[in-house]
DNA sequence: TGGTCGACTCTCCGTCTTTG
DNA sequence: CAAAGACGGAGAGTCGACCA
């Protein structure tokens, strides 16, 4: 019974492999695969290789070569496939930059975005400016008003180019963002793009940043920013 | 130069199946 | 039945095109 089940599964799997192989040959993908120079492809990349080639053929897009081969950590392995080349099944926990993956993610509905009023936005910037003027002038700083693209969707935070050129490293580094409570959030600074990417999303979500908030970034160490958050929806010092 | 948005890339995780 | 691998879906980061 078990044998019958197994052979049935294996047969269908083999059949599927054969079908795919035929399709590959029809599209001349095997030759293309050989012609592509992918230096030391990682096991995972092998999995994607034909997908890249497919995209290449169908969409005339040059497939990207993976930047770094994966490290191979301890591999789960049964005797059934013990002789096969290693595959990547990383099980070593890596400190996540943002929320843990168990955090249930849902695609954001960009249609439900809430935009701040211009007056509120200006008021937040003005308060941020006041705060900034009271900071240690020896530490370079700048104000960044939050827009939708900073706090939703792609979560990309572009920094002032001149500030980056003057005060930040010319290569990609991990930049620590320290909030007013002292909480640290490591984020990835991309020098070429003069902006923050990986990790910024976590910071924005953790601090519930919204369109219209104004942030004061104070560079207290070469790769550490103290971040002051001026909420757009919070009343300032003045009465309301 | 900076903002927006969608496509693409890569990794993780859950589920299914096989094996011992 | 537990362990291990295959597979596919989904999430998150990155990139590029376009526009102001």
Short mmCIF file of C-alpha atoms (C1' of nucleotides) in Angstrom, two decimals:
data_model
loop_
_atom_site.label_atom_id
_atom_site.label_comp_id
_atom_site.label_asym_id
_atom_site.label_seq_id
_atom_site.Cartn_x
_atom_site.Cartn_y
_atom_site.Cartn_z
CA UNK A 1 0.00 0.00 0.00
CA UNK A 2 2.70 2.31 1.07
CA UNK A 3 4.76 1.15 -1.86
CA UNK A 4 1.89 1.73 -4.23
CA UNK A 5 1.38 5.16 -2.80
CA UNK A 6 5.04 5.94 -3.07
CA UNK A 7 5.38 4.78 -6.64
CA UNK A 8 2.30 6.71 -7.58
CA UNK A 9 3.77 9.85 -6.11
CA UNK A 10 7.16 9.22 -7.63
CA UNK A 11 5.59 8.43 -10.98
CA UNK A 12 3.61 11.61 -11.06
CA UNK A 13 6.67 13.53 -9.93
CA UNK A 14 8.78 11.96 -12.65
CA UNK A 15 6.08 12.68 -15.17
CA UNK A 16 6.02 16.29 -14.11
CA UNK A 17 9.78 16.50 -14.37
CA UNK A 18 9.67 15.00 -17.86
CA UNK A 19 7.00 17.46 -18.93
CA UNK A 20 9.00 20.35 -17.62
CA UNK A 21 12.12 19.07 -19.30
CA UNK A 22 10.29 18.83 -22.60
CA UNK A 23 9.00 22.34 -22.20
CA UNK A 24 12.49 23.57 -21.43
CA UNK A 25 13.80 21.93 -24.54
CA UNK A 26 11.04 23.39 -26.64
CA UNK A 27 12.02 26.82 -25.46
CA UNK A 28 15.68 26.02 -25.92
CA UNK A 29 16.21 26.84 -22.28
CA UNK A 30 18.82 24.21 -21.62
CA UNK A 31 21.25 25.79 -24.05
CA UNK A 32 20.45 29.20 -22.70
CA UNK A 33 21.07 27.94 -19.21
CA UNK A 34 24.49 26.76 -20.22
CA UNK A 35 25.26 30.02 -21.93
CA UNK A 36 24.48 32.04 -18.87
CA UNK A 37 27.43 32.66 -16.65
CA UNK A 38 26.22 32.49 -13.08
CA UNK A 39 29.32 32.23 -10.94
CA UNK A 40 28.95 29.67 -8.16
CA UNK A 41 25.17 29.65 -8.05
CA UNK A 42 23.75 28.88 -4.66
CA UNK A 43 21.41 25.94 -4.27
CA UNK A 44 18.48 28.27 -3.94
CA UNK A 45 19.54 30.11 -7.03
CA UNK A 46 19.62 26.87 -8.95
CA UNK A 47 15.99 26.54 -8.04
CA UNK A 48 15.33 29.95 -9.56
CA UNK A 49 17.66 29.57 -12.50
CA UNK A 50 15.08 28.36 -14.93
CA UNK A 51 12.63 30.94 -13.69
CA UNK A 52 15.18 33.64 -14.50
CA UNK A 53 15.73 32.14 -17.89
CA UNK A 54 12.01 31.91 -18.47
CA UNK A 55 11.65 35.58 -17.62
CA UNK A 56 14.61 36.31 -19.84
CA UNK A 57 13.02 34.59 -22.78
CA UNK A 58 9.46 35.72 -22.27
CA UNK A 59 10.08 39.29 -21.17
CA UNK A 60 13.51 39.96 -22.67
CA UNK A 61 14.77 40.80 -19.21
CA UNK A 62 18.33 40.04 -18.29
CA UNK A 63 18.29 37.79 -15.24
CA UNK A 64 20.13 39.10 -12.23
CA UNK A 65 23.05 37.25 -10.79
CA UNK A 66 22.63 36.77 -7.06
CA UNK A 67 24.88 39.12 -5.15
CA UNK A 68 26.08 36.60 -2.60
CA UNK A 69 26.08 32.84 -2.56
CA UNK A 70 24.22 31.51 0.40
CA UNK A 71 26.02 30.11 3.36
CA UNK A 72 25.19 26.52 3.86
CA UNK A 73 24.30 25.76 7.42
CA UNK A 74 23.36 22.48 8.94
CA UNK A 75 21.39 20.55 6.43
CA UNK A 76 18.58 18.20 7.20
CA UNK A 77 19.14 15.08 5.22
CA UNK A 78 17.66 11.65 4.90
CA UNK A 79 19.40 8.67 3.43
CA UNK A 80 17.07 8.90 0.46
CA UNK A 81 18.86 11.97 -0.84
CA UNK A 82 22.07 11.77 1.12
CA UNK A 83 24.13 11.62 -2.03
CA UNK A 84 22.50 14.59 -3.63
CA UNK A 85 24.17 18.00 -3.69
CA UNK A 86 23.50 20.08 -0.62
CA UNK A 87 20.56 22.42 -0.53
CA UNK A 88 20.05 25.38 1.68
CA UNK A 89 17.71 24.94 4.59
CA UNK A 90 18.98 27.52 6.96
CA UNK A 91 17.79 26.94 10.47
CA UNK A 92 20.14 29.24 12.31
CA UNK A 93 18.00 32.04 13.64
CA UNK A 94 19.10 35.39 12.35
CA UNK A 95 18.28 38.47 14.31
CA UNK A 96 15.54 40.11 12.31
CA UNK A 97 15.89 43.78 11.62
CA UNK A 98 12.24 44.55 12.07
CA UNK A 99 9.32 42.66 13.52
CA UNK A 100 9.65 38.92 13.84
CA UNK A 101 8.24 36.97 11.00
CA UNK A 102 5.44 35.66 13.13
CA UNK A 103 4.04 39.15 12.87
CA UNK A 104 1.06 38.65 10.64
CA UNK A 105 1.63 40.74 7.60
CA UNK A 106 -1.15 41.91 5.40
CA UNK A 107 -0.70 43.80 2.22
CA UNK A 108 -1.60 47.38 2.84
CA UNK A 109 -4.54 48.82 1.10
CA UNK A 110 -3.06 51.94 -0.38
CA UNK A 111 -6.52 53.20 -1.17
CA UNK A 112 -7.14 53.59 2.55
CA UNK A 113 -4.23 55.92 3.05
CA UNK A 114 -4.88 58.93 5.23
CA UNK A 115 -3.13 62.09 4.14
CA UNK A 116 -2.25 64.86 6.55
CA UNK A 117 -3.60 68.34 5.98
CA UNK A 118 -1.05 70.85 4.70
CA UNK A 119 -1.47 73.03 7.79
CA UNK A 120 -0.88 70.10 10.13
CA UNK A 121 2.12 69.08 8.12
CA UNK A 122 3.59 72.56 8.24
CA UNK A 123 2.91 72.83 11.93
CA UNK A 124 4.73 69.55 12.62
CA UNK A 125 7.70 70.75 10.56
CA UNK A 126 7.75 74.01 12.44
CA UNK A 127 7.79 72.19 15.79
CA UNK A 128 10.53 69.93 14.50
CA UNK A 129 12.51 72.97 13.48
CA UNK A 130 12.12 74.43 16.94
CA UNK A 131 13.28 71.18 18.49
CA UNK A 132 16.23 70.99 16.12
CA UNK A 133 17.36 74.50 16.92
CA UNK A 134 17.59 73.46 20.56
CA UNK A 135 19.86 70.50 19.80
CA UNK A 136 23.62 70.37 20.10
CA UNK A 137 24.81 72.23 17.02
CA UNK A 138 28.00 70.17 16.92
CA UNK A 139 25.99 67.15 15.86
CA UNK A 140 24.73 67.49 12.31
CA UNK A 141 21.01 67.08 11.96
CA UNK A 142 18.17 67.46 9.49
CA UNK A 143 14.39 67.37 9.46
CA UNK A 144 12.49 64.80 7.48
CA UNK A 145 8.74 65.26 7.03
CA UNK A 146 7.02 61.91 6.58
CA UNK A 147 5.24 61.22 3.34
CA UNK A 148 3.13 58.22 2.38
CA UNK A 149 6.00 56.56 0.58
CA UNK A 150 8.05 56.69 3.77
CA UNK A 151 5.52 55.00 6.00
CA UNK A 152 3.55 52.77 3.64
CA UNK A 153 4.12 50.70 0.55
CA UNK A 154 7.78 50.34 -0.23
CA UNK A 155 8.98 51.91 3.03
CA UNK A 156 11.85 53.76 1.48
CA UNK A 157 13.33 56.77 3.23
CA UNK A 158 15.47 58.99 1.07
CA UNK A 159 17.90 61.18 3.00
CA UNK A 160 19.20 64.58 1.89
CA UNK A 161 21.97 63.87 -0.61
CA UNK A 162 24.22 66.64 0.61
CA UNK A 163 23.91 65.43 4.19
CA UNK A 164 24.76 61.88 3.10
CA UNK A 165 27.79 63.00 1.12
CA UNK A 166 29.05 65.15 3.95
CA UNK A 167 28.37 63.06 7.02
CA UNK A 168 27.62 59.45 6.09
CA UNK A 169 29.89 56.66 4.81
CA UNK A 170 30.29 56.28 1.07
CA UNK A 171 29.48 52.58 1.31
CA UNK A 172 26.46 50.66 2.56
CA UNK A 173 26.39 50.33 6.34
CA UNK A 174 23.97 49.48 9.09
CA UNK A 175 22.78 52.65 10.73
CA UNK A 176 21.29 52.63 14.21
CA UNK A 177 18.22 54.73 14.83
CA UNK A 178 17.72 55.56 18.49
CA UNK A 179 14.34 56.85 19.48
CA UNK A 180 13.63 59.19 22.35
CA UNK A 181 13.15 56.25 24.73
CA UNK A 182 16.55 54.91 23.80
CA UNK A 183 15.24 52.04 21.75
CA UNK A 184 17.61 51.02 18.98
CA UNK A 185 16.56 50.06 15.46
CA UNK A 186 19.27 48.95 13.07
CA UNK A 187 18.50 49.94 9.50
CA UNK A 188 20.35 49.45 6.29
CA UNK A 189 21.78 52.59 4.74
CA UNK A 190 22.31 52.37 0.99
CA UNK A 191 24.99 54.86 0.08
CA UNK A 192 24.33 54.68 -3.65
CA UNK A 193 20.68 55.49 -3.14
CA UNK A 194 21.30 57.83 -0.22
CA UNK A 195 18.50 56.33 1.79
CA UNK A 196 17.37 53.87 4.42
CA UNK A 197 15.84 50.57 3.44
CA UNK A 198 15.95 47.34 5.44
CA UNK A 199 14.94 47.99 8.99
CA UNK A 200 13.32 51.33 8.29
CA UNK A 201 10.03 49.58 7.78
CA UNK A 202 10.24 48.09 11.25
CA UNK A 203 11.07 51.46 12.76
CA UNK A 204 8.18 53.16 10.97
CA UNK A 205 5.72 50.48 12.07
CA UNK A 206 7.03 50.24 15.63
CA UNK A 207 6.69 53.97 16.09
CA UNK A 208 3.41 54.15 14.18
CA UNK A 209 4.68 56.85 11.90
CA UNK A 210 2.09 58.40 9.64
CA UNK A 211 1.97 60.86 6.80
CA UNK A 212 2.64 64.34 8.13
CA UNK A 213 4.84 63.38 11.08
CA UNK A 214 8.14 65.26 11.16
CA UNK A 215 11.32 63.50 12.23
CA UNK A 216 14.49 65.17 13.41
CA UNK A 217 17.57 63.09 12.65
CA UNK A 218 20.59 63.99 14.73
CA UNK A 219 23.84 62.24 13.86
CA UNK A 220 25.36 61.47 17.27
CA UNK A 221 27.86 58.90 16.00
CA UNK A 222 29.19 58.15 12.52
CA UNK A 223 26.46 55.56 11.96
CA UNK A 224 23.99 56.37 14.71
CA UNK A 225 21.06 58.74 14.49
CA UNK A 226 19.06 60.02 17.41
CA UNK A 227 15.53 60.35 16.05
CA UNK A 228 12.98 62.76 17.49
CA UNK A 229 9.41 62.20 16.34
CA UNK A 230 7.01 65.11 16.06
CA UNK A 231 3.52 63.73 15.67
CA UNK A 232 1.30 65.46 13.20
CA UNK A 233 -1.78 64.68 15.26
CA UNK A 234 -0.32 65.72 18.58
CA UNK A 235 -1.01 69.27 19.79
CA UNK A 236 2.15 71.28 20.28
CA UNK A 237 3.00 73.74 23.01
CA UNK A 238 0.46 76.24 21.82
CA UNK A 239 -3.13 76.01 22.92
CA UNK A 240 -5.77 74.57 20.60
"C1'" DT B 1 16.70 65.86 -6.47
"C1'" DG B 2 13.07 63.64 -4.41
"C1'" DG B 3 8.47 61.10 -4.30
"C1'" DT B 4 5.46 57.36 -5.94
"C1'" DC B 5 4.42 52.94 -7.26
"C1'" DG B 6 4.78 48.50 -9.07
"C1'" DA B 7 7.76 44.74 -10.49
"C1'" DC B 8 11.25 41.84 -9.26
"C1'" DT B 9 14.30 39.06 -6.13
"C1'" DC B 10 15.15 36.34 -2.37
"C1'" DT B 11 14.06 34.05 1.91
"C1'" DC B 12 11.15 31.92 5.19
"C1'" DC B 13 7.55 28.94 6.54
"C1'" DG B 14 3.75 25.65 6.22
"C1'" DT B 15 2.16 21.52 4.17
"C1'" DC B 16 2.68 17.23 2.06
"C1'" DT B 17 5.11 12.98 1.18
"C1'" DT B 18 8.55 9.54 1.91
"C1'" DT B 19 11.61 6.98 4.74
"C1'" DG B 20 13.25 4.28 8.57
"C1'" DC C 1 5.29 8.18 14.24
"C1'" DA C 2 9.13 11.30 13.92
"C1'" DA C 3 12.51 13.05 10.90
"C1'" DA C 4 13.76 14.95 6.65
"C1'" DG C 5 13.25 16.77 1.93
"C1'" DA C 6 10.28 18.86 -1.86
"C1'" DC C 7 7.40 22.27 -3.07
"C1'" DG C 8 4.69 26.42 -3.29
"C1'" DG C 9 2.89 30.64 -1.26
"C1'" DA C 10 3.66 34.76 1.00
"C1'" DG C 11 6.37 38.41 3.06
"C1'" DA C 12 10.02 41.77 2.90
"C1'" DG C 13 13.71 44.23 0.66
"C1'" DT C 14 15.43 46.29 -3.56
"C1'" DC C 15 15.26 48.48 -7.84
"C1'" DG C 16 13.85 51.15 -11.72
"C1'" DA C 17 10.72 53.98 -14.39
"C1'" DC C 18 8.23 57.91 -14.31
"C1'" DC C 19 6.96 62.37 -12.84
"C1'" DA C 20 7.16 66.96 -10.50
#
